[in-house]
Amino acid sequence: MNKNKRVLVIGSGGREHALAWTLARSPRVERVYVAPGNGGTEWAANPGAQGLQPRAACENVPLAVDDFAGLLAFARHFYIDLTVVGPEIPLAAGIVDAFQAAGLAIWGPSQAAAQLEGSKSFAKDFMRRQELPTADYGVFEDYETACRFVENFGAAVVVKADGLTAGKGVIVCDSVDEAKKALHQMLIERIFGDAGRRVVIEARLSGCEVSVLAFSDGKTVIPMPAARDHKRIYDGDAGPNTGGMGAYTPTPDVDPALIAEVQRTILQPAVDGMAAEGMPYIGVLYAGLMLTEIGPQLLEFNCRFGDPETQVILPLLETDFYTICEACLSGTLDQMAVHWRSEACATVVLASPGYPRSYPTGLAIRGLECCADLTDLIVFSAGTTRQGSDLFTAGGRVMAVTAVGADLSAALRQAYAGVEKVVFDGMHYRRDIGGDFRAGGAN
Ligand code: AMP
Ligand code: GLY
């Protein structure tokens, strides 16, 4: 087996740090590049790496995720064996198609398949065609017609912008008036621009949310351990939504039987349906689920790894990630067994003061060197930038302090021990990641 693979990861968040770190631990990978990367995605090779340390070197490449020509030229000139795409925007814009047209190996769904995330109306119509369990809905472009639908719906609704909105385009409504206001904002005021030119209105569901991600080669689906994200900014799920303030896996309320049900009723029929409709789905399929009284219901599909779910799922992956990607591309996932550590993993996101609204950047980050004393701890960088040996904040979600432990409470204890070592002015984080499943109760 060739051990000299060169990999390019596209993106700049904590998810991409986790992807680069995982690939740099592969016995088959010699070098990892991240475009554009962040302050944490550069390190030297470490042939004697132990425990959670990466072995292969990693280096940033100053190319934006939408600079397809630059990325293609880089992949060609640096003999990249595999490109792995982190965020949805380049996927929805067709980066996979562009690389494939140039004869380069890239892991992720095509532009057509990425519509499962890129257009909520496409996804809902697909769910209906394939009879996947999901809330009743309607799709509208006209404000008056949409208002009449809400008036006659007879149940609480959720209003969703059709296009990509970085997770901000969903308004959960308590009343008909609130729904009409959301419709006005999206269809008339265009607060989400063209992404809100069309909306999905769907029945409001209640229950616990969970993310089930799966590897797919277009035919075979292999689910990963279920993960739970914490989207709100404050403890107790208060305040505005964020990109995600922490996560953990596995989720004690999702047993193997439930994962099998999700695979049978959602993931496999979705991948079969995409293949049957001429858009084979290759890469990671992310199912955002609500666990309701009538079973798991699909809230959304994403066409990529979740952030911060990736930061807790990948540290538990025992099987070589590079080989899994290769099997997805060659359609041989059915011949692979994917193994996971039987431990738990938790991550706590450190956010800038003011996030998710406006926040300062350039704040000095201190204390990371103290984390080196804690085994089973990994600090994934997100909104950071490096100047020499100093690290500064450069985004809203600054880093994800991640730990593996024998069980969830051990992982959480270790992650919070790491959090206490890091400091920057106004640093904010949630103290209740793991919620009810934390030893001694939440908060
Ligand atoms: P989505 O981007 O579609 O996952 O929606 C973002 C968030 O909105 C989800 O994580 C849920 O918290 C909430 N949400 C979406 N759809 C529904 C629904 N049908 N009922 C209740 N909450 C929902
Ligand atoms: N953590 C939610 C997402 O990545 O969409």
Coordinates of C-alpha atoms and ligand atoms in Angstrom, one line a residue:
M1 CA 0.0 0.0 0.0
N2 CA 1.4 3.4 -1.0
K3 CA 2.4 5.4 2.1
N4 CA 3.2 8.7 0.5
K5 CA -0.2 10.3 0.0
R6 CA -0.5 14.0 -0.2
V7 CA -3.9 15.4 0.8
L8 CA -5.5 18.8 0.4
V9 CA -8.3 19.8 2.9
I10 CA -10.4 22.8 1.8
G11 CA -11.8 25.1 4.5
S12 CA -10.7 27.1 7.5
G13 CA -12.7 26.0 10.6
G14 CA -12.5 23.7 13.5
R15 CA -14.0 21.0 11.3
E16 CA -11.1 21.4 8.8
H17 CA -8.6 21.3 11.6
A18 CA -10.1 18.0 12.7
L19 CA -10.1 16.6 9.1
A20 CA -6.4 17.6 8.6
W21 CA -5.5 16.2 12.0
T22 CA -7.2 12.9 11.2
L23 CA -5.6 12.6 7.8
A24 CA -2.2 13.5 9.3
R25 CA -2.6 10.5 11.6
S26 CA -3.2 8.1 8.7
P27 CA -0.3 5.7 8.2
R28 CA -0.7 6.3 4.4
V29 CA -0.4 10.1 4.4
E30 CA 2.9 11.9 4.1
R31 CA 1.7 15.5 3.9
V32 CA -1.4 17.5 4.5
Y33 CA -2.2 21.0 3.1
V34 CA -5.2 23.1 4.2
A35 CA -6.6 25.9 2.1
P36 CA -6.8 28.4 3.5
G37 CA -6.6 26.8 7.0
N38 CA -6.2 28.7 10.3
G39 CA -3.8 29.5 13.1
G40 CA -3.9 25.9 14.3
T41 CA -3.5 24.0 11.0
E42 CA 0.3 24.1 10.6
W43 CA 2.6 21.6 12.3
A44 CA 5.8 19.8 11.6
A45 CA 6.1 16.1 10.9
N46 CA 6.5 13.9 14.0
P47 CA 7.5 10.4 13.1
G48 CA 7.4 9.3 16.8
A49 CA 3.9 10.6 17.3
Q50 CA 2.0 9.0 20.1
G51 CA -1.6 9.0 21.4
L52 CA -3.6 11.7 19.8
Q53 CA -0.6 13.5 18.1
P54 CA -0.6 13.8 14.3
R55 CA 2.4 12.2 12.5
A56 CA 2.4 13.8 9.0
A57 CA 3.2 17.5 8.6
C58 CA 0.5 20.0 7.8
E59 CA 0.8 23.4 6.1
N60 CA -1.6 26.2 5.1
V61 CA -2.1 27.3 1.5
P62 CA -3.4 30.8 1.1
L63 CA -6.2 30.0 -1.3
A64 CA -9.9 30.8 -0.7
V65 CA -12.5 28.0 -0.8
D66 CA -14.1 29.5 -3.9
D67 CA -10.9 30.0 -5.8
F68 CA -11.5 26.8 -7.9
A69 CA -8.8 27.7 -10.5
G70 CA -6.2 28.3 -7.8
L71 CA -7.1 25.1 -5.9
L72 CA -7.0 23.0 -9.1
A73 CA -3.7 24.4 -10.1
F74 CA -2.3 23.8 -6.6
A75 CA -3.6 20.2 -6.5
R76 CA -2.0 19.6 -9.9
H77 CA 1.4 21.2 -9.2
F78 CA 1.7 19.6 -5.7
Y79 CA 0.7 16.1 -6.9
I80 CA -2.2 16.0 -4.5
D81 CA -3.6 12.4 -4.3
L82 CA -6.9 13.4 -2.6
T83 CA -8.8 16.6 -1.9
V84 CA -11.3 16.6 1.0
V85 CA -13.8 19.4 1.1
G86 CA -15.0 20.7 4.5
P87 CA -17.7 23.4 3.9
E88 CA -20.9 23.3 1.9
I89 CA -20.4 26.5 -0.2
P90 CA -17.7 25.0 -2.6
L91 CA -19.7 21.8 -2.8
A92 CA -22.9 23.6 -3.8
A93 CA -20.8 25.6 -6.2
G94 CA -19.6 22.5 -8.0
I95 CA -16.0 22.0 -6.8
V96 CA -16.2 18.2 -7.0
D97 CA -17.4 18.5 -10.6
A98 CA -14.5 20.9 -11.4
F99 CA -11.9 18.6 -9.9
Q100 CA -13.3 15.5 -11.5
A101 CA -13.4 17.2 -14.9
A102 CA -9.7 17.9 -14.5
G103 CA -9.1 14.2 -13.6
L104 CA -8.3 14.9 -9.9
A105 CA -9.5 12.8 -7.0
I106 CA -11.8 14.7 -4.7
W107 CA -14.0 13.5 -1.9
G108 CA -17.5 14.9 -1.6
P109 CA -20.8 15.1 -3.4
S110 CA -21.2 16.6 -6.9
Q111 CA -23.0 19.9 -7.3
A112 CA -26.2 18.0 -8.2
A113 CA -26.0 15.8 -5.1
A114 CA -25.1 18.7 -2.9
Q115 CA -28.6 20.2 -3.6
L116 CA -29.7 18.0 -0.7
E117 CA -28.2 20.9 1.5
G118 CA -28.1 23.7 -1.0
S119 CA -31.9 23.8 -1.6
K120 CA -34.3 23.0 1.2
S121 CA -37.2 22.7 -1.3
F122 CA -35.1 20.2 -3.4
A123 CA -34.4 18.2 -0.2
K124 CA -38.0 18.2 0.9
D125 CA -39.4 17.2 -2.5
F126 CA -36.8 14.5 -2.6
M127 CA -37.8 13.3 0.9
R128 CA -41.4 13.2 -0.2
R129 CA -40.6 11.3 -3.4
Q130 CA -38.5 8.7 -1.5
E131 CA -41.1 8.6 1.4
L132 CA -38.5 9.5 4.0
P133 CA -40.0 10.5 7.4
T134 CA -40.2 14.3 7.6
A135 CA -42.7 17.0 8.6
D136 CA -45.5 18.0 6.2
Y137 CA -44.6 21.1 4.2
G138 CA -45.3 23.5 1.4
V139 CA -42.9 25.5 -0.9
F140 CA -43.7 29.1 -1.8
E141 CA -42.3 32.1 -3.7
D142 CA -45.4 34.3 -3.3
Y143 CA -45.9 36.0 0.0
E144 CA -49.8 36.2 -0.1
T145 CA -50.1 32.5 -1.0
A146 CA -47.6 31.5 1.7
C147 CA -49.6 33.5 4.3
R148 CA -52.8 31.7 3.3
F149 CA -51.0 28.3 3.6
V150 CA -49.9 29.3 7.2
E151 CA -53.5 30.5 8.1
N152 CA -55.0 27.2 7.0
F153 CA -52.2 24.9 8.2
G154 CA -53.8 24.4 11.6
A155 CA -50.5 23.7 13.4
A156 CA -47.3 25.5 14.5
V157 CA -44.9 26.0 11.6
V158 CA -41.2 26.6 10.9
V159 CA -40.2 28.9 8.0
K160 CA -37.0 28.1 6.1
A161 CA -35.2 30.0 3.5
D162 CA -34.6 27.7 0.5
G163 CA -30.9 28.4 -0.1
L164 CA -27.7 28.4 1.9
T165 CA -27.7 30.9 4.9
A166 CA -24.9 29.5 7.1
G167 CA -27.5 28.0 9.4
K168 CA -29.4 31.3 10.0
G169 CA -32.3 30.8 7.6
V170 CA -34.7 28.8 9.8
I171 CA -37.3 30.6 11.9
V172 CA -39.2 28.5 14.4
C173 CA -42.6 30.2 14.9
D174 CA -44.9 30.3 17.9
S175 CA -47.9 31.9 16.1
V176 CA -49.5 32.6 12.7
D177 CA -48.4 36.2 13.1
E178 CA -44.8 35.2 13.8
A179 CA -44.8 33.0 10.7
K180 CA -46.2 35.8 8.5
K181 CA -43.5 38.1 9.9
A182 CA -40.8 35.5 9.0
L183 CA -42.4 35.2 5.5
H184 CA -42.3 39.0 5.1
Q185 CA -38.7 39.1 6.1
M186 CA -37.7 36.4 3.7
L187 CA -39.9 36.9 0.6
I188 CA -40.4 40.7 0.7
E189 CA -37.6 42.2 2.7
R190 CA -35.2 39.6 1.4
I191 CA -33.1 39.5 4.6
F192 CA -31.4 36.4 3.2
G193 CA -31.1 37.8 -0.3
D194 CA -31.7 35.3 -3.0
A195 CA -31.4 32.4 -0.6
G196 CA -34.8 33.5 0.7
R197 CA -36.5 34.0 -2.7
R198 CA -38.3 30.7 -2.1
V199 CA -39.3 29.3 1.3
V200 CA -40.2 26.0 2.8
I201 CA -43.0 26.1 5.4
E202 CA -43.2 23.0 7.5
A203 CA -44.9 21.6 10.6
R204 CA -43.1 22.3 13.8
L205 CA -41.9 19.1 15.5
S206 CA -40.8 18.6 19.0
G207 CA -38.3 16.2 20.6
C208 CA -34.6 15.8 21.1
E209 CA -32.3 16.6 18.2
V210 CA -29.4 14.4 17.1
S211 CA -27.0 14.3 14.1
V212 CA -26.4 11.1 12.4
L213 CA -23.6 11.3 9.8
A214 CA -22.7 8.5 7.4
F215 CA -20.0 7.6 4.9
S216 CA -21.5 6.9 1.4
D217 CA -19.9 5.6 -1.8
G218 CA -23.1 6.1 -3.8
K219 CA -24.5 2.7 -2.9
T220 CA -23.3 1.6 0.6
V221 CA -24.0 3.7 3.7
I222 CA -21.9 3.3 6.9
P223 CA -23.3 5.4 9.8
M224 CA -21.0 7.1 12.3
P225 CA -21.8 7.3 16.0
A226 CA -24.6 9.8 16.7
A227 CA -23.6 13.2 17.9
R228 CA -25.3 16.1 19.6
D229 CA -24.6 19.7 18.8
H230 CA -25.5 22.6 21.1
K231 CA -26.6 25.4 18.8
R232 CA -27.6 28.2 21.2
I233 CA -25.1 30.6 22.6
Y234 CA -26.0 30.4 26.3
D235 CA -26.4 27.7 28.9
G236 CA -29.8 26.0 29.1
D237 CA -30.2 26.5 25.3
A238 CA -30.9 30.2 25.7
G239 CA -30.1 33.1 23.3
P240 CA -29.5 33.2 19.6
N241 CA -28.4 30.3 17.4
T242 CA -24.7 29.9 16.6
G243 CA -22.7 27.7 14.4
G244 CA -22.5 25.3 17.3
M245 CA -21.0 25.8 20.9
G246 CA -20.1 22.2 21.7
A247 CA -20.9 18.6 20.9
Y248 CA -20.5 15.1 22.2
T249 CA -20.7 11.6 21.0
P250 CA -22.0 9.0 21.4
T251 CA -25.4 10.2 22.5
P252 CA -26.7 7.9 25.3
D253 CA -30.3 8.2 24.1
V254 CA -29.5 6.8 20.7
D255 CA -28.9 3.1 20.9
P256 CA -27.7 0.8 18.1
A257 CA -31.3 -0.2 17.3
L258 CA -32.1 3.5 16.6
I259 CA -29.1 3.9 14.4
A260 CA -30.1 0.8 12.5
E261 CA -33.6 2.3 12.1
V262 CA -32.1 5.6 10.8
Q263 CA -30.0 3.7 8.4
R264 CA -33.0 1.6 7.2
T265 CA -35.6 4.3 7.0
I266 CA -33.5 7.4 6.1
L267 CA -29.9 7.0 5.1
Q268 CA -30.0 3.9 2.8
P269 CA -33.2 5.0 1.0
A270 CA -31.7 8.5 0.6
V271 CA -28.6 7.2 -1.0
D272 CA -30.6 4.7 -3.1
G273 CA -32.9 7.4 -4.2
M274 CA -30.1 9.8 -5.2
A275 CA -28.5 7.0 -7.3
A276 CA -31.9 6.2 -8.9
E277 CA -32.4 9.8 -9.7
G278 CA -29.0 10.0 -11.4
M279 CA -27.2 12.0 -8.7
P280 CA -25.1 9.3 -6.8
Y281 CA -24.2 10.6 -3.4
I282 CA -20.6 10.3 -2.5
G283 CA -19.0 11.7 0.7
V284 CA -20.6 12.4 4.0
L285 CA -24.4 12.5 4.3
Y286 CA -25.5 14.4 7.4
A287 CA -29.0 13.7 8.7
G288 CA -30.3 16.3 11.2
L289 CA -33.0 14.4 13.1
M290 CA -35.7 15.1 15.6
L291 CA -36.5 12.1 17.8
T292 CA -40.3 12.3 18.0
E293 CA -43.0 10.1 19.5
I294 CA -43.5 8.5 16.1
G295 CA -39.8 7.9 15.5
P296 CA -36.9 9.8 14.0
Q297 CA -38.0 12.6 11.6
L298 CA -35.6 14.3 9.2
L299 CA -35.2 18.1 9.8
E300 CA -32.5 18.5 7.2
F301 CA -29.7 17.0 5.2
N302 CA -26.2 18.5 5.0
C303 CA -23.8 17.4 2.3
R304 CA -20.7 17.6 4.5
F305 CA -19.3 16.9 8.0
G306 CA -20.9 19.0 10.8
D307 CA -19.0 21.6 12.8
P308 CA -18.5 20.9 15.7
E309 CA -19.7 17.3 15.3
T310 CA -16.6 16.4 13.3
Q311 CA -14.4 17.4 16.2
V312 CA -16.0 14.7 18.4
I313 CA -16.6 12.0 15.8
L314 CA -13.3 11.8 14.1
P315 CA -11.2 11.3 17.3
L316 CA -13.1 8.0 17.8
L317 CA -12.5 6.7 14.3
E318 CA -10.1 3.7 14.5
T319 CA -10.2 2.8 10.8
D320 CA -7.9 4.7 8.5
F321 CA -9.8 7.8 7.2
Y322 CA -7.8 8.0 4.0
T323 CA -8.7 4.4 3.1
I324 CA -12.4 5.1 3.8
C325 CA -12.3 8.1 1.5
E326 CA -10.6 6.0 -1.2
A327 CA -13.3 3.3 -0.8
C328 CA -16.0 5.9 -1.2
L329 CA -14.5 7.1 -4.4
S330 CA -14.0 3.5 -5.8
G331 CA -17.5 2.4 -4.8
T332 CA -16.0 -0.3 -2.5
L333 CA -17.3 0.8 0.9
D334 CA -19.2 -2.6 1.1
Q335 CA -15.9 -4.3 1.5
M336 CA -14.8 -2.1 4.4
A337 CA -15.4 -2.5 8.1
V338 CA -15.3 0.9 9.9
H339 CA -14.3 0.6 13.5
W340 CA -14.8 3.2 16.3
R341 CA -13.2 3.5 19.7
S342 CA -15.7 2.5 22.4
E343 CA -15.0 5.7 24.3
A344 CA -16.7 9.0 24.3
C345 CA -15.6 12.4 23.0
A346 CA -16.8 15.9 23.9
T347 CA -15.9 19.3 22.7
V348 CA -16.4 22.8 24.1
V349 CA -16.3 25.8 21.8
L350 CA -14.5 29.0 23.0
A351 CA -16.2 32.0 21.4
S352 CA -15.2 35.6 21.0
P353 CA -16.9 38.2 23.1
G354 CA -20.2 39.3 21.4
Y355 CA -20.5 36.2 19.1
P356 CA -22.8 35.4 17.3
R357 CA -23.2 39.1 16.8
S358 CA -20.3 41.4 16.0
Y359 CA -17.0 40.7 17.9
P360 CA -13.5 42.0 18.0
T361 CA -10.6 40.1 16.5
G362 CA -6.8 40.1 17.2
L363 CA -7.1 39.1 20.9
A364 CA -4.1 37.3 22.2
I365 CA -4.8 33.7 23.1
R366 CA -2.7 32.3 26.0
G367 CA -2.4 29.1 27.9
L368 CA -2.5 26.6 25.0
E369 CA 1.0 25.2 26.0
C370 CA -0.5 24.1 29.4
C371 CA -3.0 21.9 27.5
A372 CA 0.0 19.8 26.4
D373 CA 0.1 18.3 29.9
L374 CA -3.4 16.9 29.5
T375 CA -3.4 13.6 27.6
D376 CA -6.4 12.7 25.5
L377 CA -7.0 16.4 24.8
I378 CA -6.9 18.0 21.4
V379 CA -7.5 21.7 20.8
F380 CA -9.0 22.3 17.3
S381 CA -8.5 25.8 16.1
A382 CA -11.2 27.7 14.1
G383 CA -11.2 31.5 14.2
T384 CA -7.5 31.9 14.9
T385 CA -4.4 33.3 13.2
R386 CA -0.8 32.8 14.0
Q387 CA 2.0 35.4 14.0
G388 CA 5.3 33.7 14.7
S389 CA 4.7 31.6 17.8
D390 CA 1.7 33.8 19.0
L391 CA -1.9 32.9 18.4
F392 CA -4.7 35.5 18.0
T393 CA -8.5 35.4 17.6
A394 CA -9.7 35.9 14.1
G395 CA -13.3 34.7 14.1
G396 CA -16.4 34.1 16.2
R397 CA -15.8 30.5 17.2
V398 CA -12.2 30.5 18.1
M399 CA -11.4 27.0 19.1
A400 CA -12.9 23.7 20.1
V401 CA -11.3 22.1 23.2
T402 CA -11.9 18.4 22.7
A403 CA -11.3 15.4 24.9
V404 CA -11.6 11.6 24.6
G405 CA -12.6 9.8 27.8
A406 CA -13.7 6.3 29.0
D407 CA -17.3 7.6 29.1
L408 CA -19.0 10.9 28.5
S409 CA -18.5 12.4 31.9
A410 CA -14.8 11.6 31.8
A411 CA -14.5 13.2 28.3
L412 CA -16.4 16.3 29.5
R413 CA -14.3 16.6 32.7
Q414 CA -11.2 16.5 30.6
A415 CA -12.5 18.9 28.0
Y416 CA -13.4 21.4 30.7
A417 CA -10.0 21.0 32.4
G418 CA -8.6 22.1 29.0
V419 CA -10.9 25.0 28.8
E420 CA -9.7 26.3 32.1
K421 CA -6.1 26.5 30.8
V422 CA -6.9 28.7 27.8
V423 CA -7.6 32.4 28.0
F424 CA -8.3 35.4 25.8
D425 CA -10.1 38.7 26.7
G426 CA -13.9 38.2 27.0
M427 CA -13.7 34.5 26.1
H428 CA -17.2 32.9 26.3
Y429 CA -18.2 29.3 26.4
R430 CA -21.1 27.1 27.5
R431 CA -20.7 25.3 30.8
D432 CA -23.4 22.8 30.2
I433 CA -22.2 20.8 27.2
G434 CA -23.3 17.2 27.7
G435 CA -26.5 18.5 29.5
D436 CA -28.5 15.9 31.3
F437 CA -25.9 13.2 30.5
R438 CA -23.2 14.8 32.6
A439 CA -22.3 13.1 35.8
G440 CA -23.9 15.1 38.6
G441 CA -26.5 16.7 36.3
A442 CA -26.4 19.5 33.9
N443 CA -24.9 23.0 34.5
Ligands
AMP1 P1 -32.3 23.0 9.8 O1 -31.2 23.9 9.3 O2 -33.4 22.7 8.9 O3 -31.8 21.8 10.6 O4 -32.9 23.9 11.0 C1 -32.2 24.5 12.0 C2 -32.8 24.2 13.3 O5 -34.2 24.7 13.3 C3 -32.9 22.8 13.7 O6 -31.7 22.3 14.3 C4 -34.0 22.8 14.7 O7 -33.6 23.2 16.0 C5 -35.0 23.8 14.1 N1 -36.0 23.1 13.2 C6 -35.8 22.9 11.9 N2 -36.9 22.2 11.4 C7 -37.8 22.1 12.5 C8 -39.1 21.6 12.6 N3 -39.8 21.0 11.6 N4 -39.6 21.6 13.8 C9 -39.0 22.2 14.9 N5 -37.8 22.7 14.8 C10 -37.1 22.7 13.6
GLY2 N1 -23.4 21.6 13.6 C1 -24.3 21.9 12.6 C2 -23.8 21.9 11.2 O1 -22.7 21.6 11.0 O2 -24.6 22.1 10.3

